[in-house]
C-alpha positions as a printed Julia matrix, in Angstrom:
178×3 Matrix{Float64}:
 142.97   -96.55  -45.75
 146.12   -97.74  -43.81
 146.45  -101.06  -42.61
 148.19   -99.59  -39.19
 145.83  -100.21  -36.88
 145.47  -104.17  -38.03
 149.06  -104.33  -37.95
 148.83  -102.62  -33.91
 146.17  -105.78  -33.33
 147.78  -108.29  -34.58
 151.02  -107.62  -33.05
 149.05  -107.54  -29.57
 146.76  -110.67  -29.96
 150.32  -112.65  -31.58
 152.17  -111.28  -28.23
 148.77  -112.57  -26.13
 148.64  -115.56  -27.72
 152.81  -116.55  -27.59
 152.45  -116.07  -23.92
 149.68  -118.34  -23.52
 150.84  -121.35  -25.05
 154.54  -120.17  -23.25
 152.81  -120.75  -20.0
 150.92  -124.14  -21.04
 154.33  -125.66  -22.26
 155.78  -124.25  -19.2
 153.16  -125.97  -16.93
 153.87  -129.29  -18.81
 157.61  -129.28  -18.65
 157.78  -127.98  -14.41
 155.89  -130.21  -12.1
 155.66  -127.76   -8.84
 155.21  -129.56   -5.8
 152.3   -128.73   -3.65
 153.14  -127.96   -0.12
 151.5   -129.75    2.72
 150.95  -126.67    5.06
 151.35  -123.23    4.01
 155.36  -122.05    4.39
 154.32  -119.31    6.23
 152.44  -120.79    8.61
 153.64  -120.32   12.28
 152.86  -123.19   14.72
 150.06  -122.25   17.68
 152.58  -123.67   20.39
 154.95  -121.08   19.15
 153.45  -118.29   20.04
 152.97  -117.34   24.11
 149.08  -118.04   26.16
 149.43  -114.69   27.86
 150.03  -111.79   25.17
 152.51  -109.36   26.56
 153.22  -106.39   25.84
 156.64  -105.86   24.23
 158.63  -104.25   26.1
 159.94  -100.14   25.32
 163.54   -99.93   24.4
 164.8    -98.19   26.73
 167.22   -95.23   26.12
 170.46   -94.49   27.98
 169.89   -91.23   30.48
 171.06   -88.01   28.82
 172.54   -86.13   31.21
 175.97   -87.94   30.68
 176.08   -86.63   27.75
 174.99   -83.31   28.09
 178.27   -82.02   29.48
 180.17   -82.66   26.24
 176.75   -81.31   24.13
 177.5    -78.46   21.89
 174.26   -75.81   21.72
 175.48   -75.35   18.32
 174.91   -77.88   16.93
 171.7    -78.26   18.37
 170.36   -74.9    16.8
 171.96   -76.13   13.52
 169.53   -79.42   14.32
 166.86   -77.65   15.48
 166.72   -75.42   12.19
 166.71   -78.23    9.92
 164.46   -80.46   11.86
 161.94   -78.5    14.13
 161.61   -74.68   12.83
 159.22   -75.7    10.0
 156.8    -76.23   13.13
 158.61   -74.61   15.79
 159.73   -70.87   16.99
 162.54   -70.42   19.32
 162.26   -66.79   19.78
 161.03   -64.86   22.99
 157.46   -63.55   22.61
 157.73   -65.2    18.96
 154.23   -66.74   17.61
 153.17   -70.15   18.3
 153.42   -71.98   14.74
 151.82   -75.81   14.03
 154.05   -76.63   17.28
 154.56   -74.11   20.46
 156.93   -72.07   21.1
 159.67   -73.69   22.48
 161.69   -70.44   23.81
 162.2    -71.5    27.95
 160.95   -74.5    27.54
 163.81   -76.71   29.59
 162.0    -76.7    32.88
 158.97   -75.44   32.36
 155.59   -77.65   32.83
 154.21   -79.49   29.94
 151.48   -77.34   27.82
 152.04   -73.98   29.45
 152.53   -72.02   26.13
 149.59   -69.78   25.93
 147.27   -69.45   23.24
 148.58   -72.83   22.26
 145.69   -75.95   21.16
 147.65   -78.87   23.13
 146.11   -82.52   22.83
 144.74   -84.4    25.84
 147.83   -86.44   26.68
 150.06   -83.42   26.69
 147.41   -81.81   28.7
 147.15   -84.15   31.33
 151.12   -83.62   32.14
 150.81   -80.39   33.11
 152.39   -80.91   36.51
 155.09   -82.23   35.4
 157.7    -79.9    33.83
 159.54   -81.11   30.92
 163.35   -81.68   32.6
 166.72   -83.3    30.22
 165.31   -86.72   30.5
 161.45   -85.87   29.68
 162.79   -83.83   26.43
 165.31   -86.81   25.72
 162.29   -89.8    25.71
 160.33   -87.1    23.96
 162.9    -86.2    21.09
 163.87   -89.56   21.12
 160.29   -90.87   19.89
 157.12   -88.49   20.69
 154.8    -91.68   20.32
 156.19   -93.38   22.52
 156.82   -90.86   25.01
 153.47   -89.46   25.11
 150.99   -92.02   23.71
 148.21   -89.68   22.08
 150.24   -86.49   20.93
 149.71   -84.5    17.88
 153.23   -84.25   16.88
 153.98   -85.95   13.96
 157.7    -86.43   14.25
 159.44   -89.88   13.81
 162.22   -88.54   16.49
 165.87   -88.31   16.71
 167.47   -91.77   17.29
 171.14   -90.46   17.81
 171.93   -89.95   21.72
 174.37   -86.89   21.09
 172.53   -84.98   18.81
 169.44   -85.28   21.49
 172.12   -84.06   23.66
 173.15   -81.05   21.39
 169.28   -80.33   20.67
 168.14   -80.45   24.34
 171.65   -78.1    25.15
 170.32   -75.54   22.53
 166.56   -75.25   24.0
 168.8    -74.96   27.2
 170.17   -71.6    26.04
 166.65   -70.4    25.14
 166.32   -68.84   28.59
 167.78   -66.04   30.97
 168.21   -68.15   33.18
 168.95   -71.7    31.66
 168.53   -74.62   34.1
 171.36   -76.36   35.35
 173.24   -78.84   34.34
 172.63   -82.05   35.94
């Protein structure tokens, strides 16, 4: 019979026992010196009576920008970043997002056929113009507290700009510049 398997168990309980009497030396020779109050502690006076809350970044208007926007570049975007969830095309099927074909303009939740959450529901009145798409690009979250999108956003101003100047040419009769 081969003495392996002794030789395994040994090897562990000599490696178990080596660091054991490592840390007990080690304890011995370093004297660590107990803090008072915990490091991480932050003082009660620090921190304000009246719990605001902090307040929304806010972003620079869009419509600057849109003038030197290339639609390009925005389909280019919008193909890497939205059509996993999103059709473009006229008449095309709603996919996990609506189609977004006219959408510049056009009222919040008005695709048919289309499951929208509540808080997208309730702006229905309110069509979604350059600066509603730009807060909602930017950050859906934050935009619309309470939508299903799962989308972390689009932080860079000018590609906004060349996304929101693509959904502009998905019309046949694209809104106007501001």
């Amino acid at each position: 019979m081969s003495l392996e398997v002794n030789k395994v168990a040994a090897a562990v309980l000599t490696a178990g026992i080596a660091f054991m009497v490592t840390g007990l030396i080690g304890d011995l020779v370093v004297h660590p010196r107990k803090l008072e109050t915990s490091a991480l502690a932050t003082p009660a006076a620090a921190q304000p009576a009246a719990t605001a809350a902090p307040a929304a970044p806010t972003l620079e208007p869009i419509s600057p920008l849109l003038a030197a926007a290339n639609a390009d570049a925005g389909r280019a975007l919008a193909s890497r970043l939205c059509a996993s969830c999103h059709n473009f095309v006229q008449g095309g099927p709603n996919g996990v997002g609506p189609n977004l074909y006219g959408i510049v303009g056009k009222g919040h939740a008005q695709v048919a056929g289309f499951n929208y959450s509540a808080a997208n529901r309730a702006l229905a009145d309110k069509p979604w113009d350059f600066e509603a798409l730009n807060a909602f690009i930017a950050r859906p979250s934050a935009a619309m507290p309470g939508t299903r999108m799962a989308f972390a956003g689009v932080s860079n101003p000018a590609q906004r700009a060349d996304l929101i100047a693509f959904l502009r040419t998905l019309s046949p009769n694209p809104v106007p510049l501001p």
